[in-house]
mmCIF file of C-alpha atoms and ligand atoms in Angstrom:
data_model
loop_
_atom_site.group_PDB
_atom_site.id
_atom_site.type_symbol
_atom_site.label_atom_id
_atom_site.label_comp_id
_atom_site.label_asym_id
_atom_site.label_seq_id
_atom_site.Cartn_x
_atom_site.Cartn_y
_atom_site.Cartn_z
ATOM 1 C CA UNK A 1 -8.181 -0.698 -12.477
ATOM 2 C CA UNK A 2 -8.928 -4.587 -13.172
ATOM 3 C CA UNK A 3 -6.999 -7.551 -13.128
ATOM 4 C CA UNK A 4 -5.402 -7.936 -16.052
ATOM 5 C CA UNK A 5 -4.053 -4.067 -15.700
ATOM 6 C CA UNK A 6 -0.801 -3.070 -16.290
ATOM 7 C CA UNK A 7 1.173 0.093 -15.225
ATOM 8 C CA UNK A 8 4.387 0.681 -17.419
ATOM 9 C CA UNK A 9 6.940 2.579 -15.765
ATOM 10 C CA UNK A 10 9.511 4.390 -17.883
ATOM 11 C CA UNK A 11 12.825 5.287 -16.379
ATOM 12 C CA UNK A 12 12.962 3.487 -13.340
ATOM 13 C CA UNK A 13 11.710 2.555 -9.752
ATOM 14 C CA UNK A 14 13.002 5.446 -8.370
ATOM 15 C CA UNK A 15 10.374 7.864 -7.408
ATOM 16 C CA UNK A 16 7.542 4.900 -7.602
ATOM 17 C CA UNK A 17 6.010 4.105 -4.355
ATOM 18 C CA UNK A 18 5.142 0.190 -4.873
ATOM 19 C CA UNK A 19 3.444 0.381 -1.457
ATOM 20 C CA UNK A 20 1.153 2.810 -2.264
ATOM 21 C CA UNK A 21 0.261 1.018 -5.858
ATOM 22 C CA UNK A 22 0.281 -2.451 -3.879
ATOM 23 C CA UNK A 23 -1.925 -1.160 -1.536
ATOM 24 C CA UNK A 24 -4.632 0.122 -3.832
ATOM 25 C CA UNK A 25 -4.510 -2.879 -6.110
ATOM 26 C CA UNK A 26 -1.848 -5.726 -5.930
ATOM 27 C CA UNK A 27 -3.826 -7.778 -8.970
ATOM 28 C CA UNK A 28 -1.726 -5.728 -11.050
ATOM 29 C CA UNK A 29 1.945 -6.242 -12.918
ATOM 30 C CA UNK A 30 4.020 -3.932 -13.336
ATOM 31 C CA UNK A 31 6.521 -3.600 -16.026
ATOM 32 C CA UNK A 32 9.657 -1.581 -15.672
ATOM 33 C CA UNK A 33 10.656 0.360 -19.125
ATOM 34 C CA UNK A 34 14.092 1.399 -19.739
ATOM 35 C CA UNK A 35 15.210 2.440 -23.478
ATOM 36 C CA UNK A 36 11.733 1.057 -24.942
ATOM 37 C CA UNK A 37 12.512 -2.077 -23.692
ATOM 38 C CA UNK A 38 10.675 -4.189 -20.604
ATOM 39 C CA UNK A 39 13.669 -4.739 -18.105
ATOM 40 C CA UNK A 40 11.629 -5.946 -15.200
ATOM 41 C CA UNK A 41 8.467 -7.535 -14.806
ATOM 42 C CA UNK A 42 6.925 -7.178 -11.100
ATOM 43 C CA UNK A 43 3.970 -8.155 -9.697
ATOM 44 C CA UNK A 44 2.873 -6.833 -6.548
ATOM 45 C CA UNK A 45 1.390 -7.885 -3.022
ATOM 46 C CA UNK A 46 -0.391 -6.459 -0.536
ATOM 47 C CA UNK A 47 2.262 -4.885 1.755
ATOM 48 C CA UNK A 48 2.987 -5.995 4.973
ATOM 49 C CA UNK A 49 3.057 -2.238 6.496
ATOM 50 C CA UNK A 50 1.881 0.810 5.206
ATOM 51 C CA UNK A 51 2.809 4.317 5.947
ATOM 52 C CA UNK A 52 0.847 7.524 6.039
ATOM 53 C CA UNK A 53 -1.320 5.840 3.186
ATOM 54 C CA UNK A 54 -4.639 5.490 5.530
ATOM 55 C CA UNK A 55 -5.287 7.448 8.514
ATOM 56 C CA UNK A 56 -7.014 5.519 11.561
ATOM 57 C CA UNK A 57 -10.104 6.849 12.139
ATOM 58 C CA UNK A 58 -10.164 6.327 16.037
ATOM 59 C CA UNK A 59 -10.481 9.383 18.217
ATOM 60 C CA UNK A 60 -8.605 8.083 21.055
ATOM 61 C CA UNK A 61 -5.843 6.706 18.506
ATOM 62 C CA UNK A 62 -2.516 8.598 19.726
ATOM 63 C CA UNK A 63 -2.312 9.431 15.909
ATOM 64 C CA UNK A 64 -5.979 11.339 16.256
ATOM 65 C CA UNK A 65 -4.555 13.273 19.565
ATOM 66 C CA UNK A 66 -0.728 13.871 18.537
ATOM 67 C CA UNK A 67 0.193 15.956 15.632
ATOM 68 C CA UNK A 68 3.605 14.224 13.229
ATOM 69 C CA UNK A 69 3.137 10.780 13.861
ATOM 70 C CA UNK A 70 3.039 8.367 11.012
ATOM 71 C CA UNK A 71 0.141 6.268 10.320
ATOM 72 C CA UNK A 72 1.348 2.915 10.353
ATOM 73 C CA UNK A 73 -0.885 0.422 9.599
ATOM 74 C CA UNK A 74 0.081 -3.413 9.096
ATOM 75 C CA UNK A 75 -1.855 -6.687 7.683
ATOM 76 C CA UNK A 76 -3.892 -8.219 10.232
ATOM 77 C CA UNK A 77 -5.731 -10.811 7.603
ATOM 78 C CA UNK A 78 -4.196 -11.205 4.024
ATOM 79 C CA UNK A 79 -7.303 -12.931 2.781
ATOM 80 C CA UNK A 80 -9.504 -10.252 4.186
ATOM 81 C CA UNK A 81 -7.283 -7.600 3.086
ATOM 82 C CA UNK A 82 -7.582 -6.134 6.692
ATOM 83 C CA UNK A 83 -5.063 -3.647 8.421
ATOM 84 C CA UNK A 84 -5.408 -2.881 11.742
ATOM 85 C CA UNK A 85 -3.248 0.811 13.070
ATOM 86 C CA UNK A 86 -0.204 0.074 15.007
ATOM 87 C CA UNK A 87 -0.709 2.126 17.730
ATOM 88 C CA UNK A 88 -4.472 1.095 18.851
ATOM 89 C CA UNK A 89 -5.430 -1.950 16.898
ATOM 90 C CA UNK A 90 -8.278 -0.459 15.232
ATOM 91 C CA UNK A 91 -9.616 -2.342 12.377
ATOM 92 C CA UNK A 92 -9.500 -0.203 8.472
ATOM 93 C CA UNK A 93 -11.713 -1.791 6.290
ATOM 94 C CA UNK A 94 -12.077 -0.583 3.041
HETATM 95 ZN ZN1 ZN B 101 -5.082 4.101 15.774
#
């Protein structure tokens, strides 16, 4: 996907996880389609938290050891893109 994508959405928000789709590329606009027409125009950002999205990749994480936990991550560094898991602070880079 490149910059100037956009992702057209028919029917509504509902079962569209903007996380997710922020998370993999938040370059892109999104435009909301109801009835052939554009209702909504959004454009997305990287996303402050992220759940069970990326799994930390420590062995001593409690999320490595204990089975059911969600992976929460959150933004350490906007400009780097870098999140860092809740639980142990270890750095995801992509
Ligand atoms: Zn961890």
């Amino acid at each position: 996907m490149g910059k100037k994508d956009i992702i057209k959405i028919e029917g509504g928000m509902d079962h569209i996880n903007l996380e997710i789709l922020g998370y993999i590329d938040h370059n892109i606009t999104v435009n909301i389609i109801r009835d052939n027409e554009i209702v909504e125009k959004k454009s997305l950002s990287l996303p402050k938290k992220i759940t069970n999205i990326i799994q930390c990749k420590n062995p001593r994480c409690i999320t490595s050891i204990e089975q059911g936990l969600p992976h929460v991550f959150y933004l350490s560094d906007a400009e780097k893109e870098t999140y860092r898991c809740m639980y142990c602070e270890e750095k995801y880079s992509r």
